[in-house]
């Protein structure tokens, strides 16, 4: 029963994307799973949006302590060092507090959970080279992607 409700909601969401293509640039959903994967390797930041509603879902079943996922935005240059340093920030859900290499980050979630971040597109400069990744220890190599900037 629960599954059929989820499928119905997904169908409505797809319908929404088809009929309101432009407005949906300001609302992004990325899924993650128990196989340490995001369902996309690219996130588009449309700078014409006042705000971007970024939702991360976790369609797996494993708890946050074993298969936690988040989305952290940073520059391509900072990605590797930040990802390494983030592993030590266990008290802050693996997002180092006050670290200016972190442009924005969602909460850390486990299986069956979701979280939404109101993202300011003005944080991303035109022509900048940005990446997103999961900062849970050991995940960044498999869970990362590029950021496309549009106006
Ligand atoms: Cu992860």
Short mmCIF file of C-alpha atoms and ligand atoms in Angstrom, two decimals:
data_model
loop_
_atom_site.label_atom_id
_atom_site.label_comp_id
_atom_site.label_asym_id
_atom_site.label_seq_id
_atom_site.Cartn_x
_atom_site.Cartn_y
_atom_site.Cartn_z
CA UNK A 1 0.00 0.00 0.00
CA UNK A 2 2.74 2.42 0.96
CA UNK A 3 4.60 1.63 -2.24
CA UNK A 4 1.62 2.44 -4.47
CA UNK A 5 1.26 5.84 -2.81
CA UNK A 6 4.91 6.59 -3.52
CA UNK A 7 4.51 5.61 -7.16
CA UNK A 8 1.46 7.85 -7.49
CA UNK A 9 3.33 10.80 -6.03
CA UNK A 10 6.26 10.15 -8.38
CA UNK A 11 3.85 10.13 -11.31
CA UNK A 12 2.45 13.49 -10.28
CA UNK A 13 5.95 14.88 -9.90
CA UNK A 14 6.86 13.76 -13.42
CA UNK A 15 3.70 15.36 -14.76
CA UNK A 16 4.72 18.56 -13.02
CA UNK A 17 8.12 18.55 -14.65
CA UNK A 18 6.55 18.10 -18.08
CA UNK A 19 4.13 21.00 -17.74
CA UNK A 20 6.23 23.55 -15.82
CA UNK A 21 9.71 23.04 -17.21
CA UNK A 22 11.12 26.49 -16.52
CA UNK A 23 9.90 26.90 -12.94
CA UNK A 24 11.25 23.49 -12.02
CA UNK A 25 14.82 24.70 -12.54
CA UNK A 26 14.38 26.22 -9.11
CA UNK A 27 13.45 22.92 -7.52
CA UNK A 28 15.91 20.02 -7.71
CA UNK A 29 15.68 16.53 -6.28
CA UNK A 30 18.65 14.18 -6.04
CA UNK A 31 18.30 10.62 -4.79
CA UNK A 32 20.93 8.54 -3.04
CA UNK A 33 20.94 4.87 -2.07
CA UNK A 34 22.52 2.00 -0.15
CA UNK A 35 24.99 1.43 -3.01
CA UNK A 36 26.79 4.71 -2.31
CA UNK A 37 25.42 6.42 -5.42
CA UNK A 38 23.67 9.65 -6.33
CA UNK A 39 21.20 9.29 -9.19
CA UNK A 40 22.92 12.10 -11.10
CA UNK A 41 26.47 13.28 -11.69
CA UNK A 42 25.41 16.81 -12.55
CA UNK A 43 23.43 19.52 -10.75
CA UNK A 44 22.37 22.65 -12.62
CA UNK A 45 22.27 25.93 -10.72
CA UNK A 46 20.01 28.40 -12.49
CA UNK A 47 21.10 31.86 -11.35
CA UNK A 48 17.78 33.33 -12.47
CA UNK A 49 16.09 31.54 -9.55
CA UNK A 50 15.56 33.64 -6.43
CA UNK A 51 16.25 30.51 -4.45
CA UNK A 52 16.75 26.87 -5.34
CA UNK A 53 14.98 24.23 -3.31
CA UNK A 54 17.37 21.29 -3.29
CA UNK A 55 15.95 18.07 -1.90
CA UNK A 56 18.13 15.07 -1.16
CA UNK A 57 16.35 11.76 -0.75
CA UNK A 58 17.80 8.43 0.40
CA UNK A 59 15.91 5.51 -1.10
CA UNK A 60 18.00 2.93 0.76
CA UNK A 61 17.32 1.29 4.10
CA UNK A 62 20.65 1.57 5.89
CA UNK A 63 20.91 3.91 8.90
CA UNK A 64 22.68 7.26 8.77
CA UNK A 65 25.54 5.89 10.86
CA UNK A 66 26.37 3.25 8.24
CA UNK A 67 25.30 4.82 4.93
CA UNK A 68 24.80 8.50 5.65
CA UNK A 69 24.56 10.88 2.70
CA UNK A 70 24.59 14.63 2.23
CA UNK A 71 25.33 17.05 -0.59
CA UNK A 72 28.21 19.47 -0.04
CA UNK A 73 29.06 22.13 -2.62
CA UNK A 74 32.62 23.33 -3.06
CA UNK A 75 35.02 24.37 -5.79
CA UNK A 76 36.78 21.84 -7.99
CA UNK A 77 40.10 23.01 -6.51
CA UNK A 78 38.99 22.43 -2.91
CA UNK A 79 37.15 19.15 -3.43
CA UNK A 80 39.84 16.66 -2.51
CA UNK A 81 41.29 18.47 0.51
CA UNK A 82 37.86 19.33 1.88
CA UNK A 83 36.63 15.77 1.42
CA UNK A 84 39.64 14.45 3.33
CA UNK A 85 39.26 17.01 6.15
CA UNK A 86 35.52 16.40 6.41
CA UNK A 87 36.09 12.82 7.55
CA UNK A 88 37.38 14.14 10.87
CA UNK A 89 34.33 16.35 11.46
CA UNK A 90 32.18 13.58 12.91
CA UNK A 91 30.71 15.93 15.54
CA UNK A 92 29.37 18.16 12.77
CA UNK A 93 27.89 15.46 10.51
CA UNK A 94 31.13 15.48 8.49
CA UNK A 95 30.80 19.12 7.40
CA UNK A 96 33.61 21.11 9.07
CA UNK A 97 32.05 24.04 10.96
CA UNK A 98 33.04 27.51 9.76
CA UNK A 99 35.04 26.13 6.83
CA UNK A 100 34.81 28.65 3.99
CA UNK A 101 35.51 25.94 1.42
CA UNK A 102 31.95 24.75 2.13
CA UNK A 103 29.68 26.80 -0.14
CA UNK A 104 26.52 25.04 1.05
CA UNK A 105 25.57 21.68 2.50
CA UNK A 106 22.43 19.68 3.18
CA UNK A 107 21.82 17.78 6.37
CA UNK A 108 23.13 14.22 6.62
CA UNK A 109 20.41 11.60 6.15
CA UNK A 110 19.96 7.84 6.31
CA UNK A 111 17.77 5.38 4.44
CA UNK A 112 14.15 6.41 3.97
CA UNK A 113 14.85 10.02 4.92
CA UNK A 114 14.94 13.23 2.95
CA UNK A 115 16.12 16.77 3.57
CA UNK A 116 15.63 20.06 1.76
CA UNK A 117 18.04 22.96 1.49
CA UNK A 118 17.13 26.48 0.37
CA UNK A 119 20.12 27.29 -1.81
CA UNK A 120 21.11 30.81 -2.84
CA UNK A 121 22.16 30.62 -6.51
CA UNK A 122 24.14 33.83 -5.97
CA UNK A 123 26.74 31.73 -4.12
CA UNK A 124 27.85 30.36 -7.49
CA UNK A 125 29.78 32.63 -9.82
CA UNK A 126 29.25 32.51 -13.54
CA UNK A 127 32.04 30.47 -15.13
CA UNK A 128 33.07 28.98 -11.77
CA UNK A 129 34.16 25.36 -11.55
CA UNK A 130 32.15 23.74 -8.76
CA UNK A 131 31.56 20.23 -7.51
CA UNK A 132 29.10 18.54 -5.23
CA UNK A 133 29.89 15.48 -3.14
CA UNK A 134 28.86 13.40 -0.14
CA UNK A 135 31.19 14.05 2.80
CA UNK A 136 30.38 10.87 4.75
CA UNK A 137 33.72 9.08 5.27
CA UNK A 138 34.77 7.12 2.21
CA UNK A 139 31.94 8.32 -0.04
CA UNK A 140 33.26 11.34 -1.91
CA UNK A 141 35.10 9.39 -4.58
CA UNK A 142 31.98 7.51 -5.66
CA UNK A 143 29.49 10.23 -4.76
CA UNK A 144 30.40 13.44 -6.57
CA UNK A 145 29.45 15.40 -9.63
CA UNK A 146 29.80 18.63 -11.51
CA UNK A 147 27.79 21.84 -11.18
CA UNK A 148 26.49 23.57 -14.28
CA UNK A 149 25.75 27.29 -13.92
CA UNK A 150 23.06 28.86 -16.08
CA UNK A 151 21.43 32.27 -16.07
CU1 LIG B 1 27.21 9.26 1.27
#
